[in-house]
Amino acid sequence: ARIESQVQDYSAVFLKREAEDGELGERQRMLLKVRHKPLSIYVYFYAPADRRGEEAIYVEGRNGGNLLGHTTGITGALLGTLSLAPDGVIAMDGQHRPLTEIGILNLCRRLTQVAQKGVQNPQCRVEISRDKKVDGRDCRCIQVTNPDDREQFRFSHVRWYIDEQLDLPVRFEAYDWPAE
């Protein structure tokens, strides 16, 4: 609620690395600009090198619900800017979630849902530590370790780091179930 009422927009460098079929993918580094009302998102890829210069922009209620995106190189020159469904095959290439779900507010909403599910299960273990740093900033880390219930829980454990001064999440980690 505080983020919804006090944070109207922000820019950030967004770092992401996801696993696909058990293999850790390339690191992605993006410039991210978000406005909450109406939901507006701009993304510019810095890395990996083969995606550098790709851009996407989405504004809720515009462009028929689609995002506008373009790639670089010969493909970008041939196709130009495309109107794409945020959850369509092309827009989702290399992503687990659509662009419309990116950002601090959406992350907090998802984490709240995960936390509520965990609180209902007495086997979930929650640990809070206040001696962590992210990019030199003091943070508290909330780690939830889930019981081995793969039907109910998507991840083995999750960590989120809350900047002590900003009182905002600045890092999120989610770990899949170990093979053994």
mmCIF file of N, CA and C in Angstrom, residues 58-149:
data_model
loop_
_atom_site.group_PDB
_atom_site.id
_atom_site.type_symbol
_atom_site.label_atom_id
_atom_site.label_comp_id
_atom_site.label_asym_id
_atom_site.label_seq_id
_atom_site.Cartn_x
_atom_site.Cartn_y
_atom_site.Cartn_z
ATOM 1 N N TYR A 58 5.441 -0.253 -22.931
ATOM 2 C CA TYR A 58 4.062 -0.658 -22.724
ATOM 3 C C TYR A 58 3.370 0.437 -21.924
ATOM 4 N N VAL A 59 2.182 0.822 -22.351
ATOM 5 C CA VAL A 59 1.358 1.771 -21.605
ATOM 6 C C VAL A 59 -0.037 1.159 -21.511
ATOM 7 N N GLU A 60 -0.471 0.917 -20.288
ATOM 8 C CA GLU A 60 -1.783 0.316 -20.040
ATOM 9 C C GLU A 60 -2.876 1.159 -20.712
ATOM 10 N N GLY A 61 -3.762 0.483 -21.429
ATOM 11 C CA GLY A 61 -4.877 1.172 -22.076
ATOM 12 C C GLY A 61 -4.546 1.747 -23.445
ATOM 13 N N ARG A 62 -3.335 1.551 -23.918
ATOM 14 C CA ARG A 62 -2.922 2.052 -25.231
ATOM 15 C C ARG A 62 -2.529 0.898 -26.145
ATOM 16 N N ASN A 63 -2.529 1.163 -27.420
ATOM 17 C CA ASN A 63 -2.031 0.219 -28.429
ATOM 18 C C ASN A 63 -2.744 -1.136 -28.352
ATOM 19 N N GLY A 64 -4.016 -1.108 -28.017
ATOM 20 C CA GLY A 64 -4.788 -2.353 -27.971
ATOM 21 C C GLY A 64 -4.282 -3.341 -26.936
ATOM 22 N N GLY A 65 -3.630 -2.857 -25.886
ATOM 23 C CA GLY A 65 -3.086 -3.742 -24.853
ATOM 24 C C GLY A 65 -1.739 -4.340 -25.215
ATOM 25 N N ASN A 66 -1.200 -3.961 -26.360
ATOM 26 C CA ASN A 66 0.084 -4.496 -26.799
ATOM 27 C C ASN A 66 1.229 -3.605 -26.374
ATOM 28 N N LEU A 67 2.434 -4.169 -26.415
ATOM 29 C CA LEU A 67 3.643 -3.388 -26.215
ATOM 30 C C LEU A 67 4.219 -3.063 -27.583
ATOM 31 N N LEU A 68 5.033 -2.053 -27.638
ATOM 32 C CA LEU A 68 5.771 -1.738 -28.852
ATOM 33 C C LEU A 68 7.209 -2.138 -28.605
ATOM 34 N N GLY A 69 7.773 -2.908 -29.509
ATOM 35 C CA GLY A 69 9.130 -3.382 -29.307
ATOM 36 C C GLY A 69 9.883 -3.445 -30.614
ATOM 37 N N HIS A 70 11.185 -3.357 -30.485
ATOM 38 C CA HIS A 70 12.023 -3.577 -31.660
ATOM 39 C C HIS A 70 13.340 -4.190 -31.242
ATOM 40 N N THR A 71 13.893 -4.915 -32.163
ATOM 41 C CA THR A 71 15.172 -5.558 -31.942
ATOM 42 C C THR A 71 16.224 -4.827 -32.762
ATOM 43 N N THR A 72 17.434 -5.278 -32.673
ATOM 44 C CA THR A 72 18.528 -4.613 -33.373
ATOM 45 C C THR A 72 19.029 -5.484 -34.520
ATOM 46 N N GLY A 73 20.009 -4.994 -35.220
ATOM 47 C CA GLY A 73 20.622 -5.757 -36.309
ATOM 48 C C GLY A 73 19.727 -5.819 -37.529
ATOM 49 N N ILE A 74 19.982 -6.794 -38.378
ATOM 50 C CA ILE A 74 19.247 -6.941 -39.643
ATOM 51 C C ILE A 74 17.765 -7.173 -39.383
ATOM 52 N N THR A 75 17.456 -8.014 -38.391
ATOM 53 C CA THR A 75 16.051 -8.289 -38.071
ATOM 54 C C THR A 75 15.323 -7.009 -37.717
ATOM 55 N N GLY A 76 15.938 -6.186 -36.870
ATOM 56 C CA GLY A 76 15.322 -4.923 -36.476
ATOM 57 C C GLY A 76 15.151 -3.989 -37.650
ATOM 58 N N ALA A 77 16.147 -3.958 -38.525
ATOM 59 C CA ALA A 77 16.071 -3.087 -39.702
ATOM 60 C C ALA A 77 14.953 -3.532 -40.633
ATOM 61 N N LEU A 78 14.758 -4.838 -40.766
ATOM 62 C CA LEU A 78 13.719 -5.357 -41.662
ATOM 63 C C LEU A 78 12.318 -5.209 -41.085
ATOM 64 N N LEU A 79 12.193 -5.468 -39.799
ATOM 65 C CA LEU A 79 10.865 -5.497 -39.183
ATOM 66 C C LEU A 79 10.441 -4.157 -38.589
ATOM 67 N N GLY A 80 11.386 -3.343 -38.145
ATOM 68 C CA GLY A 80 11.035 -2.075 -37.512
ATOM 69 C C GLY A 80 10.400 -2.316 -36.155
ATOM 70 N N THR A 81 9.563 -1.381 -35.738
ATOM 71 C CA THR A 81 8.865 -1.488 -34.463
ATOM 72 C C THR A 81 7.629 -2.359 -34.639
ATOM 73 N N LEU A 82 7.448 -3.313 -33.726
ATOM 74 C CA LEU A 82 6.321 -4.242 -33.795
ATOM 75 C C LEU A 82 5.383 -4.037 -32.618
ATOM 76 N N SER A 83 4.097 -4.219 -32.863
ATOM 77 C CA SER A 83 3.096 -4.236 -31.815
ATOM 78 C C SER A 83 2.900 -5.694 -31.425
ATOM 79 N N LEU A 84 3.200 -6.025 -30.159
ATOM 80 C CA LEU A 84 3.205 -7.417 -29.714
ATOM 81 C C LEU A 84 2.368 -7.608 -28.455
ATOM 82 N N ALA A 85 1.698 -8.737 -28.374
ATOM 83 C CA ALA A 85 1.006 -9.094 -27.136
ATOM 84 C C ALA A 85 2.063 -9.305 -26.059
ATOM 85 N N PRO A 86 1.914 -8.688 -24.873
ATOM 86 C CA PRO A 86 2.932 -8.825 -23.827
ATOM 87 C C PRO A 86 3.219 -10.264 -23.429
ATOM 88 N N ASP A 87 2.218 -11.144 -23.554
ATOM 89 C CA ASP A 87 2.418 -12.545 -23.189
ATOM 90 C C ASP A 87 2.536 -13.446 -24.414
ATOM 91 N N GLY A 88 2.777 -12.857 -25.591
ATOM 92 C CA GLY A 88 2.924 -13.625 -26.820
ATOM 93 C C GLY A 88 4.315 -14.239 -26.943
ATOM 94 N N VAL A 89 4.457 -15.151 -27.879
ATOM 95 C CA VAL A 89 5.696 -15.911 -28.063
ATOM 96 C C VAL A 89 6.897 -15.002 -28.295
ATOM 97 N N ILE A 90 6.769 -14.000 -29.143
ATOM 98 C CA ILE A 90 7.911 -13.136 -29.464
ATOM 99 C C ILE A 90 8.289 -12.288 -28.247
ATOM 100 N N ALA A 91 7.329 -11.673 -27.605
ATOM 101 C CA ALA A 91 7.616 -10.824 -26.447
ATOM 102 C C ALA A 91 8.152 -11.636 -25.271
ATOM 103 N N MET A 92 7.776 -12.888 -25.176
ATOM 104 C CA MET A 92 8.183 -13.730 -24.049
ATOM 105 C C MET A 92 9.504 -14.460 -24.307
ATOM 106 N N ASP A 93 10.131 -14.247 -25.442
ATOM 107 C CA ASP A 93 11.381 -14.930 -25.764
ATOM 108 C C ASP A 93 12.424 -14.688 -24.674
ATOM 109 N N GLY A 94 12.817 -15.763 -23.995
ATOM 110 C CA GLY A 94 13.822 -15.668 -22.940
ATOM 111 C C GLY A 94 13.300 -15.149 -21.612
ATOM 112 N N GLN A 95 11.996 -15.019 -21.455
ATOM 113 C CA GLN A 95 11.407 -14.471 -20.225
ATOM 114 C C GLN A 95 10.438 -15.484 -19.622
ATOM 115 N N HIS A 96 10.317 -15.469 -18.307
ATOM 116 C CA HIS A 96 9.326 -16.311 -17.630
ATOM 117 C C HIS A 96 8.018 -15.577 -17.374
ATOM 118 N N ARG A 97 8.093 -14.256 -17.319
ATOM 119 C CA ARG A 97 6.905 -13.455 -17.039
ATOM 120 C C ARG A 97 6.801 -12.335 -18.061
ATOM 121 N N PRO A 98 5.578 -11.927 -18.368
ATOM 122 C CA PRO A 98 5.420 -10.830 -19.340
ATOM 123 C C PRO A 98 5.893 -9.495 -18.777
ATOM 124 N N LEU A 99 6.208 -8.591 -19.661
ATOM 125 C CA LEU A 99 6.682 -7.257 -19.310
ATOM 126 C C LEU A 99 5.718 -6.554 -18.357
ATOM 127 N N THR A 100 4.436 -6.808 -18.485
ATOM 128 C CA THR A 100 3.418 -6.146 -17.660
ATOM 129 C C THR A 100 3.499 -6.543 -16.192
ATOM 130 N N GLU A 101 4.292 -7.552 -15.857
ATOM 131 C CA GLU A 101 4.428 -7.989 -14.472
ATOM 132 C C GLU A 101 5.756 -7.561 -13.843
ATOM 133 N N ILE A 102 6.523 -6.746 -14.545
ATOM 134 C CA ILE A 102 7.827 -6.314 -14.056
ATOM 135 C C ILE A 102 7.655 -5.178 -13.044
ATOM 136 N N GLY A 103 8.648 -4.981 -12.195
ATOM 137 C CA GLY A 103 8.659 -3.826 -11.312
ATOM 138 C C GLY A 103 8.480 -4.149 -9.846
ATOM 139 N N ILE A 104 8.806 -3.163 -9.023
ATOM 140 C CA ILE A 104 8.787 -3.318 -7.568
ATOM 141 C C ILE A 104 7.381 -3.594 -7.045
ATOM 142 N N LEU A 105 6.386 -2.871 -7.532
ATOM 143 C CA LEU A 105 5.020 -3.059 -7.039
ATOM 144 C C LEU A 105 4.522 -4.466 -7.352
ATOM 145 N N ASN A 106 4.725 -4.923 -8.582
ATOM 146 C CA ASN A 106 4.297 -6.276 -8.937
ATOM 147 C C ASN A 106 5.070 -7.329 -8.152
ATOM 148 N N LEU A 107 6.374 -7.100 -7.935
ATOM 149 C CA LEU A 107 7.168 -8.020 -7.130
ATOM 150 C C LEU A 107 6.601 -8.100 -5.717
ATOM 151 N N CYS A 108 6.294 -6.961 -5.120
ATOM 152 C CA CYS A 108 5.738 -6.951 -3.762
ATOM 153 C C CYS A 108 4.394 -7.667 -3.698
ATOM 154 N N ARG A 109 3.587 -7.493 -4.705
ATOM 155 C CA ARG A 109 2.290 -8.203 -4.735
ATOM 156 C C ARG A 109 2.512 -9.718 -4.767
ATOM 157 N N ARG A 110 3.445 -10.174 -5.617
ATOM 158 C CA ARG A 110 3.722 -11.619 -5.698
ATOM 159 C C ARG A 110 4.311 -12.128 -4.391
ATOM 160 N N LEU A 111 5.233 -11.363 -3.809
ATOM 161 C CA LEU A 111 5.852 -11.792 -2.559
ATOM 162 C C LEU A 111 4.838 -11.863 -1.429
ATOM 163 N N THR A 112 3.885 -10.958 -1.415
ATOM 164 C CA THR A 112 2.823 -10.993 -0.415
ATOM 165 C C THR A 112 2.014 -12.276 -0.543
ATOM 166 N N GLN A 113 1.697 -12.658 -1.768
ATOM 167 C CA GLN A 113 0.962 -13.913 -1.989
ATOM 168 C C GLN A 113 1.769 -15.110 -1.505
ATOM 169 N N VAL A 114 3.065 -15.129 -1.825
ATOM 170 C CA VAL A 114 3.938 -16.225 -1.404
ATOM 171 C C VAL A 114 4.016 -16.266 0.122
ATOM 172 N N ALA A 115 4.181 -15.105 0.740
ATOM 173 C CA ALA A 115 4.294 -15.040 2.199
ATOM 174 C C ALA A 115 3.013 -15.517 2.874
ATOM 175 N N GLN A 116 1.873 -15.131 2.339
ATOM 176 C CA GLN A 116 0.607 -15.551 2.925
ATOM 177 C C GLN A 116 0.453 -17.068 2.853
ATOM 178 N N LYS A 117 0.873 -17.648 1.752
ATOM 179 C CA LYS A 117 0.808 -19.105 1.610
ATOM 180 C C LYS A 117 1.754 -19.759 2.616
ATOM 181 N N GLY A 118 2.950 -19.188 2.780
ATOM 182 C CA GLY A 118 3.932 -19.738 3.698
ATOM 183 C C GLY A 118 3.512 -19.645 5.153
ATOM 184 N N VAL A 119 2.893 -18.529 5.513
ATOM 185 C CA VAL A 119 2.447 -18.336 6.897
ATOM 186 C C VAL A 119 1.421 -19.404 7.277
ATOM 187 N N GLN A 120 0.652 -19.851 6.310
ATOM 188 C CA GLN A 120 -0.367 -20.865 6.576
ATOM 189 C C GLN A 120 0.226 -22.262 6.758
ATOM 190 N N ASN A 121 1.500 -22.430 6.396
ATOM 191 C CA ASN A 121 2.137 -23.728 6.504
ATOM 192 C C ASN A 121 3.202 -23.666 7.605
ATOM 193 N N PRO A 122 2.975 -24.359 8.711
ATOM 194 C CA PRO A 122 3.915 -24.277 9.834
ATOM 195 C C PRO A 122 5.295 -24.861 9.515
ATOM 196 N N GLN A 123 5.427 -25.600 8.413
ATOM 197 C CA GLN A 123 6.728 -26.169 8.056
ATOM 198 C C GLN A 123 7.627 -25.180 7.316
ATOM 199 N N CYS A 124 7.080 -24.050 6.884
ATOM 200 C CA CYS A 124 7.907 -23.022 6.249
ATOM 201 C C CYS A 124 8.781 -22.364 7.309
ATOM 202 N N ARG A 125 10.031 -22.134 6.958
ATOM 203 C CA ARG A 125 10.959 -21.497 7.887
ATOM 204 C C ARG A 125 11.272 -20.089 7.378
ATOM 205 N N VAL A 126 11.098 -19.101 8.230
ATOM 206 C CA VAL A 126 11.358 -17.706 7.872
ATOM 207 C C VAL A 126 12.517 -17.208 8.719
ATOM 208 N N GLU A 127 13.524 -16.632 8.037
ATOM 209 C CA GLU A 127 14.672 -16.064 8.730
ATOM 210 C C GLU A 127 14.843 -14.618 8.268
ATOM 211 N N ILE A 128 15.113 -13.723 9.209
ATOM 212 C CA ILE A 128 15.352 -12.316 8.884
ATOM 213 C C ILE A 128 16.713 -11.934 9.435
ATOM 214 N N SER A 129 17.553 -11.388 8.568
ATOM 215 C CA SER A 129 18.859 -10.905 9.019
ATOM 216 C C SER A 129 19.032 -9.471 8.553
ATOM 217 N N ARG A 130 19.668 -8.665 9.377
ATOM 218 C CA ARG A 130 19.804 -7.236 9.085
ATOM 219 C C ARG A 130 21.226 -6.826 8.716
ATOM 220 N N ASP A 131 22.105 -7.753 8.529
ATOM 221 C CA ASP A 131 23.510 -7.413 8.293
ATOM 222 C C ASP A 131 23.926 -7.620 6.838
ATOM 223 N N LYS A 132 23.027 -7.495 5.911
ATOM 224 C CA LYS A 132 23.325 -7.733 4.495
ATOM 225 C C LYS A 132 23.537 -6.413 3.762
ATOM 226 N N LYS A 133 24.223 -6.510 2.645
ATOM 227 C CA LYS A 133 24.450 -5.340 1.788
ATOM 228 C C LYS A 133 24.143 -5.723 0.350
ATOM 229 N N VAL A 134 23.562 -4.786 -0.385
ATOM 230 C CA VAL A 134 23.358 -4.909 -1.819
ATOM 231 C C VAL A 134 23.907 -3.635 -2.438
ATOM 232 N N ASP A 135 24.909 -3.777 -3.270
ATOM 233 C CA ASP A 135 25.591 -2.619 -3.879
ATOM 234 C C ASP A 135 25.999 -1.589 -2.839
ATOM 235 N N GLY A 136 26.514 -2.079 -1.699
ATOM 236 C CA GLY A 136 27.007 -1.193 -0.656
ATOM 237 C C GLY A 136 25.939 -0.599 0.242
ATOM 238 N N ARG A 137 24.685 -0.929 -0.005
ATOM 239 C CA ARG A 137 23.595 -0.364 0.802
ATOM 240 C C ARG A 137 23.165 -1.378 1.859
ATOM 241 N N ASP A 138 22.871 -0.874 3.075
ATOM 242 C CA ASP A 138 22.409 -1.728 4.159
ATOM 243 C C ASP A 138 21.024 -2.273 3.841
ATOM 244 N N CYS A 139 20.881 -3.579 4.004
ATOM 245 C CA CYS A 139 19.606 -4.239 3.717
ATOM 246 C C CYS A 139 19.300 -5.275 4.784
ATOM 247 N N ARG A 140 18.034 -5.561 4.917
ATOM 248 C CA ARG A 140 17.634 -6.730 5.684
ATOM 249 C C ARG A 140 17.229 -7.791 4.662
ATOM 250 N N CYS A 141 17.510 -9.019 4.999
ATOM 251 C CA CYS A 141 17.205 -10.133 4.110
ATOM 252 C C CYS A 141 16.132 -10.991 4.760
ATOM 253 N N ILE A 142 15.082 -11.246 4.026
ATOM 254 C CA ILE A 142 14.029 -12.147 4.484
ATOM 255 C C ILE A 142 14.139 -13.398 3.626
ATOM 256 N N GLN A 143 14.399 -14.515 4.279
ATOM 257 C CA GLN A 143 14.512 -15.780 3.549
ATOM 258 C C GLN A 143 13.429 -16.730 4.026
ATOM 259 N N VAL A 144 12.721 -17.301 3.061
ATOM 260 C CA VAL A 144 11.695 -18.294 3.365
ATOM 261 C C VAL A 144 12.138 -19.606 2.734
ATOM 262 N N THR A 145 12.273 -20.626 3.570
ATOM 263 C CA THR A 145 12.611 -21.959 3.092
ATOM 264 C C THR A 145 11.350 -22.798 3.196
ATOM 265 N N ASN A 146 10.966 -23.355 2.071
ATOM 266 C CA ASN A 146 9.713 -24.117 2.010
ATOM 267 C C ASN A 146 9.960 -25.597 2.267
ATOM 268 N N PRO A 147 8.952 -26.280 2.799
ATOM 269 C CA PRO A 147 9.077 -27.729 2.956
ATOM 270 C C PRO A 147 9.089 -28.374 1.567
ATOM 271 N N ASP A 148 9.538 -29.599 1.496
ATOM 272 C CA ASP A 148 9.621 -30.296 0.210
ATOM 273 C C ASP A 148 8.216 -30.689 -0.248
ATOM 274 N N ASP A 149 7.447 -29.694 -0.636
ATOM 275 C CA ASP A 149 6.077 -29.869 -1.115
ATOM 276 C C ASP A 149 5.985 -29.178 -2.470
#
